[in-house]
Coordinates of C-alpha atoms and ligand atoms in Angstrom, one line a residue:
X1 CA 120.3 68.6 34.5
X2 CA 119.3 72.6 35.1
X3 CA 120.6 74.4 33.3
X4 CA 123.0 76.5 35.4
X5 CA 125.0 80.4 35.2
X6 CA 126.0 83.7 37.0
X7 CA 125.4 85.8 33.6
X8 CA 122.2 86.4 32.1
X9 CA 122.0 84.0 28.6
X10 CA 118.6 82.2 28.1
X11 CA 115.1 83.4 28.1
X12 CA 112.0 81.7 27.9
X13 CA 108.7 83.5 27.1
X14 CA 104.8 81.7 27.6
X15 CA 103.0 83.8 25.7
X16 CA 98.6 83.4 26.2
X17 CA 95.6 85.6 24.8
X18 CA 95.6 87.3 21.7
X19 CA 98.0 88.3 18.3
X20 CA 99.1 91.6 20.1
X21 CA 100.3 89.6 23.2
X22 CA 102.5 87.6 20.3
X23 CA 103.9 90.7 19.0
X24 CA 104.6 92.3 22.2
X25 CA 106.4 89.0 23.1
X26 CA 108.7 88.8 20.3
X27 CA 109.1 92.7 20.6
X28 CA 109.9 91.2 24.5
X29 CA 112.2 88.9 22.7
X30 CA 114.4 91.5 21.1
X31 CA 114.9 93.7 23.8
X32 CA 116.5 91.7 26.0
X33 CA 118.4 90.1 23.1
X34 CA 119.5 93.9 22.5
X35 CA 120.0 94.6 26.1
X36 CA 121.9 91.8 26.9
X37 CA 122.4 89.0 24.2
X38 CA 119.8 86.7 25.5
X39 CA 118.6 83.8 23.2
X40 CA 115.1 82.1 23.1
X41 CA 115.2 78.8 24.7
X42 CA 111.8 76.4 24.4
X43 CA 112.0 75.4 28.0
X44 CA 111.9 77.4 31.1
X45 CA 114.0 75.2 32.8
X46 CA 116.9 75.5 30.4
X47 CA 115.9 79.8 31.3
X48 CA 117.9 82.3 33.3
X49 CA 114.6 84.7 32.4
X50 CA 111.4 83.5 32.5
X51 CA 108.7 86.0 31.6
X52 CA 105.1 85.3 31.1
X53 CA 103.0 87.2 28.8
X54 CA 99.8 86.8 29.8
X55 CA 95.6 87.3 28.7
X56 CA 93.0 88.0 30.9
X57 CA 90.2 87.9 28.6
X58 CA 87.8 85.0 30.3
X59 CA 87.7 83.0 33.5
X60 CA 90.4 81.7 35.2
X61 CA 93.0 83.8 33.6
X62 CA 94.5 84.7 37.1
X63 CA 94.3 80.9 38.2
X64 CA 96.5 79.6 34.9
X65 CA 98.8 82.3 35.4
X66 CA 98.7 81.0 39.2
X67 CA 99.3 77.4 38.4
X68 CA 102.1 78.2 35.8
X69 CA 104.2 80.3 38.1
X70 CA 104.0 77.1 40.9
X71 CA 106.8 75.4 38.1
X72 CA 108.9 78.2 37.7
X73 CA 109.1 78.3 41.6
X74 CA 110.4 75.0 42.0
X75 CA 112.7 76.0 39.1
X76 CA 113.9 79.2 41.5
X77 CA 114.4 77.5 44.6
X78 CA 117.1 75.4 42.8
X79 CA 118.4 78.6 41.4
X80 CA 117.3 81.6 43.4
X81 CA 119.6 84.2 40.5
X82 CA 116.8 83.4 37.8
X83 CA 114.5 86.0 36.7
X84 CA 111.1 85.6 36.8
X85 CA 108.6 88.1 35.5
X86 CA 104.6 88.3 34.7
X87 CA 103.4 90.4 32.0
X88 CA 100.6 91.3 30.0
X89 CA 96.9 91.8 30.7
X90 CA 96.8 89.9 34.1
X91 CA 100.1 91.8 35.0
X92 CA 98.6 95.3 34.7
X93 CA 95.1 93.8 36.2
X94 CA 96.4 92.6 39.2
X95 CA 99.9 94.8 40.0
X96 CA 101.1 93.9 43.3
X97 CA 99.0 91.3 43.9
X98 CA 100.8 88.8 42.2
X99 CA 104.0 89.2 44.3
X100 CA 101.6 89.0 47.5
X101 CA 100.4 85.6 46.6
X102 CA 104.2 84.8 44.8
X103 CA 106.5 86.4 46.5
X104 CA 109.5 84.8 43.8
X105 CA 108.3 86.9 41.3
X106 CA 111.2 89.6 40.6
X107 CA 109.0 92.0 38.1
X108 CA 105.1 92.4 37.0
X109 CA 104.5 94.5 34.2
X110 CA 101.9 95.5 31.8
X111 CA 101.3 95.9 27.9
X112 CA 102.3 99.4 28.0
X113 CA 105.7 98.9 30.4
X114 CA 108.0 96.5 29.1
X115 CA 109.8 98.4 27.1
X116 CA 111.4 98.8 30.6
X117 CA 111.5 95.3 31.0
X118 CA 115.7 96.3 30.5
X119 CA 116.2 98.3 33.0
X120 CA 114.1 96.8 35.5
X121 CA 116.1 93.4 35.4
X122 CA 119.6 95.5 35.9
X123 CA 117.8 96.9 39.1
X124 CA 116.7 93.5 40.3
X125 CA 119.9 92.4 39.8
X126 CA 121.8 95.2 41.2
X127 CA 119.1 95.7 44.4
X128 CA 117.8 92.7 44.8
X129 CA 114.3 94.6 44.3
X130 CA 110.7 93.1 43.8
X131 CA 109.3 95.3 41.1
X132 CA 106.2 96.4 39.4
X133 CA 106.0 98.7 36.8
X134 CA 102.0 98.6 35.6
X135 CA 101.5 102.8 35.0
X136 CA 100.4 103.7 31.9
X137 CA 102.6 105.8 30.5
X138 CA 102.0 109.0 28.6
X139 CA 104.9 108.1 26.1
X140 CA 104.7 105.1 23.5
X141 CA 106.7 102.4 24.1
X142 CA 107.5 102.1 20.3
X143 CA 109.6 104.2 20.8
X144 CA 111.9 102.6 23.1
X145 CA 111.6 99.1 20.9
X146 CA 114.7 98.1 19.1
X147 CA 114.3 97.6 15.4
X148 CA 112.3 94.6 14.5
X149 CA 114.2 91.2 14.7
X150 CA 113.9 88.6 11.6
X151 CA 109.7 87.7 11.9
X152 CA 109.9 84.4 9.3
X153 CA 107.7 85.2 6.2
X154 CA 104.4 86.5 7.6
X155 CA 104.8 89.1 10.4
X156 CA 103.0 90.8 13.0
X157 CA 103.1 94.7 13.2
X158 CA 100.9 96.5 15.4
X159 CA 99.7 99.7 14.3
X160 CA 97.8 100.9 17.5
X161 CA 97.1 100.0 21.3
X162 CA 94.6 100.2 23.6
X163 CA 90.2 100.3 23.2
X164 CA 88.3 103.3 23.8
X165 CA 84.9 101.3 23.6
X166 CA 84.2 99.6 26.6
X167 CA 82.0 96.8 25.6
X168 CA 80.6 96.0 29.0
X169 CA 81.7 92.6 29.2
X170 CA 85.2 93.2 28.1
X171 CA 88.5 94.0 30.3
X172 CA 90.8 95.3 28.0
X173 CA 90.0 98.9 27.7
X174 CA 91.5 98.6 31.2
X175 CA 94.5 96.5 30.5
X176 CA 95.6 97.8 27.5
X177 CA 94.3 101.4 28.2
X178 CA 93.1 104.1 25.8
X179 CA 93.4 104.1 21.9
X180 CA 96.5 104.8 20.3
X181 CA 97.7 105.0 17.2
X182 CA 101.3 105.0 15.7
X183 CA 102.4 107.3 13.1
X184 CA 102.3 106.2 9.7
X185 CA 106.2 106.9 9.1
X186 CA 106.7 104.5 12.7
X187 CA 104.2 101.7 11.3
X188 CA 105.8 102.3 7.7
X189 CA 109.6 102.1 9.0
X190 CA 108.8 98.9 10.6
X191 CA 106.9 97.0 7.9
X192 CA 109.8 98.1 5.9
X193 CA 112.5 96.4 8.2
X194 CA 110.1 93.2 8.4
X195 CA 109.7 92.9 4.3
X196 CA 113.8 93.4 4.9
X197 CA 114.2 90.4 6.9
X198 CA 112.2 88.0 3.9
X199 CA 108.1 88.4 5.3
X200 CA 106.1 88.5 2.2
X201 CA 103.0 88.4 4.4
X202 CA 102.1 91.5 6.6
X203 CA 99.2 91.1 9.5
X204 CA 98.4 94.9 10.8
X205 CA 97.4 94.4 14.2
X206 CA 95.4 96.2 16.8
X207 CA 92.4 95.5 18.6
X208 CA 90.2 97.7 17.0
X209 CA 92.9 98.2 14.0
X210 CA 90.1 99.9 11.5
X211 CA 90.1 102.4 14.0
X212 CA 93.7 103.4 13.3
X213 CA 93.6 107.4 13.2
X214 CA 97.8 108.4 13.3
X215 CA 99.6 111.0 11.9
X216 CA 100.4 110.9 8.6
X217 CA 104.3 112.4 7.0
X218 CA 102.0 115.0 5.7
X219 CA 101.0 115.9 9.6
X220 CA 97.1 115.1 8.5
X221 CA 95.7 112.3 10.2
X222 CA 95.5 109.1 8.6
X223 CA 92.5 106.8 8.8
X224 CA 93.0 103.0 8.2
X225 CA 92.4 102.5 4.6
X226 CA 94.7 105.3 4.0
X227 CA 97.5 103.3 5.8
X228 CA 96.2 100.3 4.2
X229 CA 97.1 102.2 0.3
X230 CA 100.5 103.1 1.5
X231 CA 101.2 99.6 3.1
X232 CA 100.1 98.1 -0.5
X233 CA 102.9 100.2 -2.4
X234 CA 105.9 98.9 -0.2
X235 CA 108.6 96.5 -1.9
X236 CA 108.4 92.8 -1.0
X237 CA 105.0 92.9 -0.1
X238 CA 102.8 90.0 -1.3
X239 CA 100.1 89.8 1.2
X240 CA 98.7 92.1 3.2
X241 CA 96.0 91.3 6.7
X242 CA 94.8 92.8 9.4
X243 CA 93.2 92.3 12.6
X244 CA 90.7 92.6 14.8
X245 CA 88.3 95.4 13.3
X246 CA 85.2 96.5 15.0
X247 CA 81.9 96.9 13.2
X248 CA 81.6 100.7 14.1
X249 CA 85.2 101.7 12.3
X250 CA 84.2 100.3 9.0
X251 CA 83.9 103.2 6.5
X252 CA 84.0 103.4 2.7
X253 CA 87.3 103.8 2.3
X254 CA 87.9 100.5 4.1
X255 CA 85.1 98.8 1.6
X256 CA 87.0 100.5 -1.0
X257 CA 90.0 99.2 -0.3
X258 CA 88.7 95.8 -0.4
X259 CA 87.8 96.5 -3.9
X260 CA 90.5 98.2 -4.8
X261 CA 93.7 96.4 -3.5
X262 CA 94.0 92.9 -4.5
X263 CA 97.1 92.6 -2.1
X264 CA 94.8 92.8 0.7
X265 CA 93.7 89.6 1.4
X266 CA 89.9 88.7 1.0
X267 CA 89.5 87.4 4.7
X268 CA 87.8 89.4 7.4
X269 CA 87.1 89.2 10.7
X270 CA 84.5 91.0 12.3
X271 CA 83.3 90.4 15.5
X272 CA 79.8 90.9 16.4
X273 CA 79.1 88.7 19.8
X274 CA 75.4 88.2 19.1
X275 CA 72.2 89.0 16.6
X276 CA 70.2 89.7 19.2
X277 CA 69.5 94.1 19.3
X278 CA 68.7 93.8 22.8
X279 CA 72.1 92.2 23.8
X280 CA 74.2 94.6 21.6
X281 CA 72.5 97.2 23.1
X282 CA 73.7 95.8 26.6
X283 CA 76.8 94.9 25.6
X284 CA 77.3 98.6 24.0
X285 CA 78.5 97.8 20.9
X286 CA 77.6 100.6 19.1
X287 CA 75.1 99.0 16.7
X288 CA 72.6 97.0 16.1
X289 CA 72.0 93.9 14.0
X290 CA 70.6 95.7 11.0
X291 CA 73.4 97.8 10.7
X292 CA 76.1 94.8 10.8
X293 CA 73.9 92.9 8.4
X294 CA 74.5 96.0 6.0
X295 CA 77.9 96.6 5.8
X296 CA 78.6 92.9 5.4
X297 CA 76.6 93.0 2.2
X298 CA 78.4 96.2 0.9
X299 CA 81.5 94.5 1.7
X300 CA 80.6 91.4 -0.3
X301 CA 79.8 93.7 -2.9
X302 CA 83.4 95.3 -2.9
X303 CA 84.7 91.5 -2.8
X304 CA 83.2 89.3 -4.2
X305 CA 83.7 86.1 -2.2
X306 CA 85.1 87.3 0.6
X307 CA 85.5 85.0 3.4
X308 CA 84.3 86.3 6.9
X309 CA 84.7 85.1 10.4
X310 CA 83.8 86.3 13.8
X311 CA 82.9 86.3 17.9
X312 CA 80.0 85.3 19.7
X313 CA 79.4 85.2 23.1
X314 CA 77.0 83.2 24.5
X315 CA 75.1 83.5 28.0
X316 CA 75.7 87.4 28.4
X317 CA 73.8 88.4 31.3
X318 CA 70.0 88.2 30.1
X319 CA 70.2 86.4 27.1
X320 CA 66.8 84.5 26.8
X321 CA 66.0 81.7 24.2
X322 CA 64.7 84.3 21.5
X323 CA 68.0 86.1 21.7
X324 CA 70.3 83.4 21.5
X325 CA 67.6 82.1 18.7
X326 CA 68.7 85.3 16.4
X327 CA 72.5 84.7 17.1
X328 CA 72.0 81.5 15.4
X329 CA 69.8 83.0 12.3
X330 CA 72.5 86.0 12.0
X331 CA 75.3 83.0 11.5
X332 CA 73.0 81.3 8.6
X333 CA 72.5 84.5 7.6
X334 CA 76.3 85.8 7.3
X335 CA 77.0 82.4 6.3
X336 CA 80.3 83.4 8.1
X337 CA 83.3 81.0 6.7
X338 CA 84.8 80.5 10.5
X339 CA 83.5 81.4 13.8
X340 CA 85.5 82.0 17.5
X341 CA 82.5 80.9 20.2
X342 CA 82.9 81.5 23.9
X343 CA 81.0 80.8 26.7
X344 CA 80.3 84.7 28.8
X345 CA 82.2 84.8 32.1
X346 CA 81.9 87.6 34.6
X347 CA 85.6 89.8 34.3
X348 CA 85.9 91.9 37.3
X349 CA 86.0 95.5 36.9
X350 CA 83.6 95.4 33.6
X351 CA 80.2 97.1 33.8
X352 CA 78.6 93.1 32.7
X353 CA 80.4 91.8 36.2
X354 CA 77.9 94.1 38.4
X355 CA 75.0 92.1 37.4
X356 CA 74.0 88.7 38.3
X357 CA 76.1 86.1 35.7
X358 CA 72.3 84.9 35.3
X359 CA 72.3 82.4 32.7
X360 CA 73.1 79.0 34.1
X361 CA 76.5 77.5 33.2
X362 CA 74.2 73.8 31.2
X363 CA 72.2 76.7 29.4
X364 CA 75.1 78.5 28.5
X365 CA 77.2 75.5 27.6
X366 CA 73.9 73.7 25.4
X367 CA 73.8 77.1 23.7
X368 CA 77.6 76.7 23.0
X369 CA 77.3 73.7 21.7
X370 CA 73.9 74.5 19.2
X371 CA 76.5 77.5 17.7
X372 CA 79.0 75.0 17.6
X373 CA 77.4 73.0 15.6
X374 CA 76.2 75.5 13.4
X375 CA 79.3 77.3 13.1
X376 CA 81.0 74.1 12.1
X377 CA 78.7 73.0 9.4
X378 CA 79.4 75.9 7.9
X379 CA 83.1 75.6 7.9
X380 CA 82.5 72.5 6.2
X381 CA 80.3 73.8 3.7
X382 CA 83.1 76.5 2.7
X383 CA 86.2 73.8 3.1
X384 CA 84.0 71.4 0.6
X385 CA 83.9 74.0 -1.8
X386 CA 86.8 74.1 -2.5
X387 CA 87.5 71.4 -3.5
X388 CA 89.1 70.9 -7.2
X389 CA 89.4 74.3 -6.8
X390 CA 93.4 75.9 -7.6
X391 CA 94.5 78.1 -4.7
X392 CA 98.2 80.6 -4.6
X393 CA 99.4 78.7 -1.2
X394 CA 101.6 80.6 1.4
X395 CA 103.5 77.6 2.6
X396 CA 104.2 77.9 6.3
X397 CA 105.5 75.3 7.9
X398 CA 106.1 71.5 7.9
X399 CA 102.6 70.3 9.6
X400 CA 102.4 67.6 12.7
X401 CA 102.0 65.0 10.3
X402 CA 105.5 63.2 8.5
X403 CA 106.3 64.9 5.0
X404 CA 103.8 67.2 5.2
X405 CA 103.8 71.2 4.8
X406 CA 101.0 73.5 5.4
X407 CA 99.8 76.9 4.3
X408 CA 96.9 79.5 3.6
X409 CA 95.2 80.3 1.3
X410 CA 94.4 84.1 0.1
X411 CA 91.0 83.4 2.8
X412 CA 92.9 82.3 5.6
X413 CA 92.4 78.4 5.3
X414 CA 94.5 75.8 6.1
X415 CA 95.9 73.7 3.2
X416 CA 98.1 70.7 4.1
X417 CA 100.4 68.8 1.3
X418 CA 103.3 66.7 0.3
X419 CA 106.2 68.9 0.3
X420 CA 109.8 69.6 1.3
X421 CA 110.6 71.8 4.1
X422 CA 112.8 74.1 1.9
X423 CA 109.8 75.7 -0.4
X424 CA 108.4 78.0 3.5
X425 CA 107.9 81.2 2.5
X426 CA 106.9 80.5 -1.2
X427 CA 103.6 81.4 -2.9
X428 CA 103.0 78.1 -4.8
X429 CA 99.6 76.7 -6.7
X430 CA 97.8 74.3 -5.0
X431 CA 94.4 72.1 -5.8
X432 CA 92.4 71.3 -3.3
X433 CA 91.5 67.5 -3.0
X434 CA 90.1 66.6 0.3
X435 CA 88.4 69.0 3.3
X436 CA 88.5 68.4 6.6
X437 CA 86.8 70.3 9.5
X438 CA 90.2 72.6 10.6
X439 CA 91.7 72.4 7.3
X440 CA 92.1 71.3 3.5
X441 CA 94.2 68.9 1.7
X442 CA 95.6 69.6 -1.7
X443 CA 98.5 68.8 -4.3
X444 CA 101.0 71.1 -5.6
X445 CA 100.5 72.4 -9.5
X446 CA 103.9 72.2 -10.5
X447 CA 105.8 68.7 -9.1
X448 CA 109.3 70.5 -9.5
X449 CA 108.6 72.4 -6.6
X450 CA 107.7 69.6 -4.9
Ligands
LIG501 N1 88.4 94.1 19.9 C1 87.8 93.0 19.4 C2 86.3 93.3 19.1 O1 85.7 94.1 19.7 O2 85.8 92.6 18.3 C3 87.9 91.7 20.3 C4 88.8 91.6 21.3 S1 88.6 90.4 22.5 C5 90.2 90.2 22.9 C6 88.3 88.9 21.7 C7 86.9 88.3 21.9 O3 86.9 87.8 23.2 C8 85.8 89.2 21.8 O4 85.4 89.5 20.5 C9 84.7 88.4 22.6 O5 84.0 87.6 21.8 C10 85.5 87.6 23.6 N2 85.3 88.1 25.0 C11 85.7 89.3 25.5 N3 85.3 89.4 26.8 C12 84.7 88.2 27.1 C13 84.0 87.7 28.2 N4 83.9 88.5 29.3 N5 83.5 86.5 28.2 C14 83.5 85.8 27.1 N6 84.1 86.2 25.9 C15 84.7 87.4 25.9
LIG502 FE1 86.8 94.6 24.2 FE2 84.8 95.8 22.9 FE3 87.2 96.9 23.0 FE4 86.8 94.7 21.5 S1 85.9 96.7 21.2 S2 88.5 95.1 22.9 S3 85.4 93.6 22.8 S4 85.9 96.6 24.7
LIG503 FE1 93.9 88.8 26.2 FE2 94.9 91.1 26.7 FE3 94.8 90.2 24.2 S1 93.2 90.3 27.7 S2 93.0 88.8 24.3 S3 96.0 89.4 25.8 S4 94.5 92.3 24.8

């Protein structure tokens, strides 16, 4: 039966894309819970708010969100009081246009708005108003966030917004708008309040997050490793992560920190789309193969063992046989431990978009599949490693499969291993037995635990 009510109680959030969109969610999730006492609910038919936070990083972002939103109207013609409400990157892309083509949306929003998310459900209720509410603002909307609800034991906390580098290919410089970063005391407060509510684990989030440059207490500005020092010291703290840092922001001090905080986590993503020069130079990221090749050596150097991971596109406009040819070399090369592969596709607005998509969708999907395979062999290389190999375990969850629990490990993987739902949150010792393809199995050290 629907779920059924005159007063606001339930909200249900679909969240797509990207860590950031999972932070802003459950930022999303404790403003209305502050504004008016609304509780998560996993289904949106069981929701008096349904609000959709949404990517619009590759193709047929628009036509998901499209799709989606044909349940939740179904859901509003039996109960024309709910709230519906489309946020995120496809929000601010599209505006209006989504209440054109679906008219029962009440609000569209963007990454930068909903901290009015608030006030612009007491209008729709009060006016009966179709909003949208996608200008960037000039103020931060941290600042308008309530204080940071319970996170579990590894938590998200973004420390800046926004890309100034407008890769061509990419849309987000123009959904999540300019660069900006928090002040330290801000980012500081709400790591604080996080460790407060039992995270042990820290992820500092941003899209180019080693590009952090805020104001420090001491009214300097702050680059990233010197957040990263001060985020080391605080109480509770057991792990600390970040993500996703671009190539061009890594300095010394962030290969320093590597060396010098053993807190930090030796795990590190960093894109770098492709190992051809020519295609970098198209895609304008900033530098070339050479360079990339070099700071991944010093950083190795600084951390020894350090497990890396990154992006490639594959089919940019252009992209001939040699090029792809030295993607695939730079992956042996890097002999990267993980590796996020995606086919290009044309977002409008971006530079990329102007020019003919030229490579055909069977080359681009063989080449897919050659990086694939590459990519994966190497996981497996890294996963078999490990094996007899004793590992501090952040347990996580219970996994899919009966009686099991899962974790990571200091590098990011997966472990999965006999265990009792009561030891999440614990650092525990683990030895690896078995690898798999996505993950690892082990044993716990010490059976009391267990
Ligand atoms: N800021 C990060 C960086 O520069 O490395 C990445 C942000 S983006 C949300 C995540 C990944 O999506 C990119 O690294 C890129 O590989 C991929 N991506 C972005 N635009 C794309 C497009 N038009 N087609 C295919 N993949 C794309
Ligand atoms: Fe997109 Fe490039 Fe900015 Fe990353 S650095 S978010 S890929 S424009
Ligand atoms: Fe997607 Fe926006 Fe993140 S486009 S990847 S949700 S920044």
């Amino acid at each position: 039966m629907l779920h059924r009510t005159d007063t606001l109680d339930t909200l249900y959030i679909k969240t797509y894309g990207c860590q950031m969109n999972e932070y802003d969610s459950s930022r999303m999730a404790d403003l209305m819970h502050e504004a008016y006492g609304l509780r998560l609910v996993g289904v949106p038919e069981d929701a008096d708010v349904i609000l959709m936070n949404t990517c619009s990083v590759r193709e047929k972002a628009e036509e998901k969100v499209y799709s989606e939103l044909g349940r939740y109207r179904l859901l509003k013609e039996q109960r024309p009081d709910m709230i519906i409400g489309v946020g995120g990157c496809v929000g601010q892309q599209e505006g209006e246009r989504i209440q054109q083509r679906a008219p029962y949306v009440d609000m569209v929003f963007g990454p930068q708005t909903y901290h009015k998310l608030p006030e612009m459900v007491k209008r729709i209720r009060r006016e009966r108003v179709r909003l949208t509410e996608i200008d960037m603002p000039e103020i931060e909307k941290f600042d308008h966030l309530p204080k940071a609800a319970h996170s579990g034991h590894s938590a998200f906390v973004t420390i800046m917004e926004g890309c100034d580098k407008f890769c061509t290919f990419c849309v987000v410089p123009y959904t999540r708008g300019p660069e900006l970063s928090r002040p330290v005391v801000d980012v500081l407060r709400e790591c604080r309040e996080v460790l407060a509510g039992g995270a042990v684990e820290l992820t500092l989030l941003g899209q180019n997050v080693n590009g952090f440059l805020g104001i420090g207490p001491d009214g300097e500005e702050w680059d990233f490793s010197m957040l990263l020092y001060a985020v080391a010291e605080l109480d509770g703290l057991k792990r600390l992560r970040f993500t996703t840092s671009h190539p061009m922001e890594v300095n010394d001090g962030l290969i320093t920190a590597f060396a010098e905080l053993d807190i930090l986590m030796p795990y590190l993503h960093l894109p770098v789309q492709s190992g051809s020069d020519r295609l970098l130079k198209a895609m304008h990221r900033g530098h070339d193969r050479a360079h990339y090749l070099h700071l991944i050596e010093q950083l190795r150097e600084a951390r020894p063992g350090l497990a890396l991971s990154s992006d490639f596109i594959v089919g940019f406009p252009g992209e001939t046989e040699t090029d792809f040819g030295q993607t695939l070399d730079l992956v042996r090369e890097v002999g990267f431990d993980s590796a996020f592969c995606f086919n290009y596709s044309p977002r409008p607005g971006t530079p990329a978009a102007k020019v003919a998509d030229s490579v055909p969708k069977e080359v681009k999907d063989e080449r897919l599949q050659a990086l694939l395979a590459v990519t994966r062999e190497l996981t497996k290389k890294s996963h078999q490693a490990c094996i007899g190999r004793t590992e501090t375990l952040l347990v996580e969850r219970e996994s899919r499969s009966e009686g099991d629990m899962q974790g990571r490990t200091p590098d990011f993987k997966i472990v999965h291993f006999k265990g009792k739902k009561r030891l999440t949150g614990q650092l525990l010792p683990i030895c690896i037995s078995e690898a798999y393809g996505q993950s690892l199995r082990g044993d716990l050290m010490l059976t009391e635990h267990g």
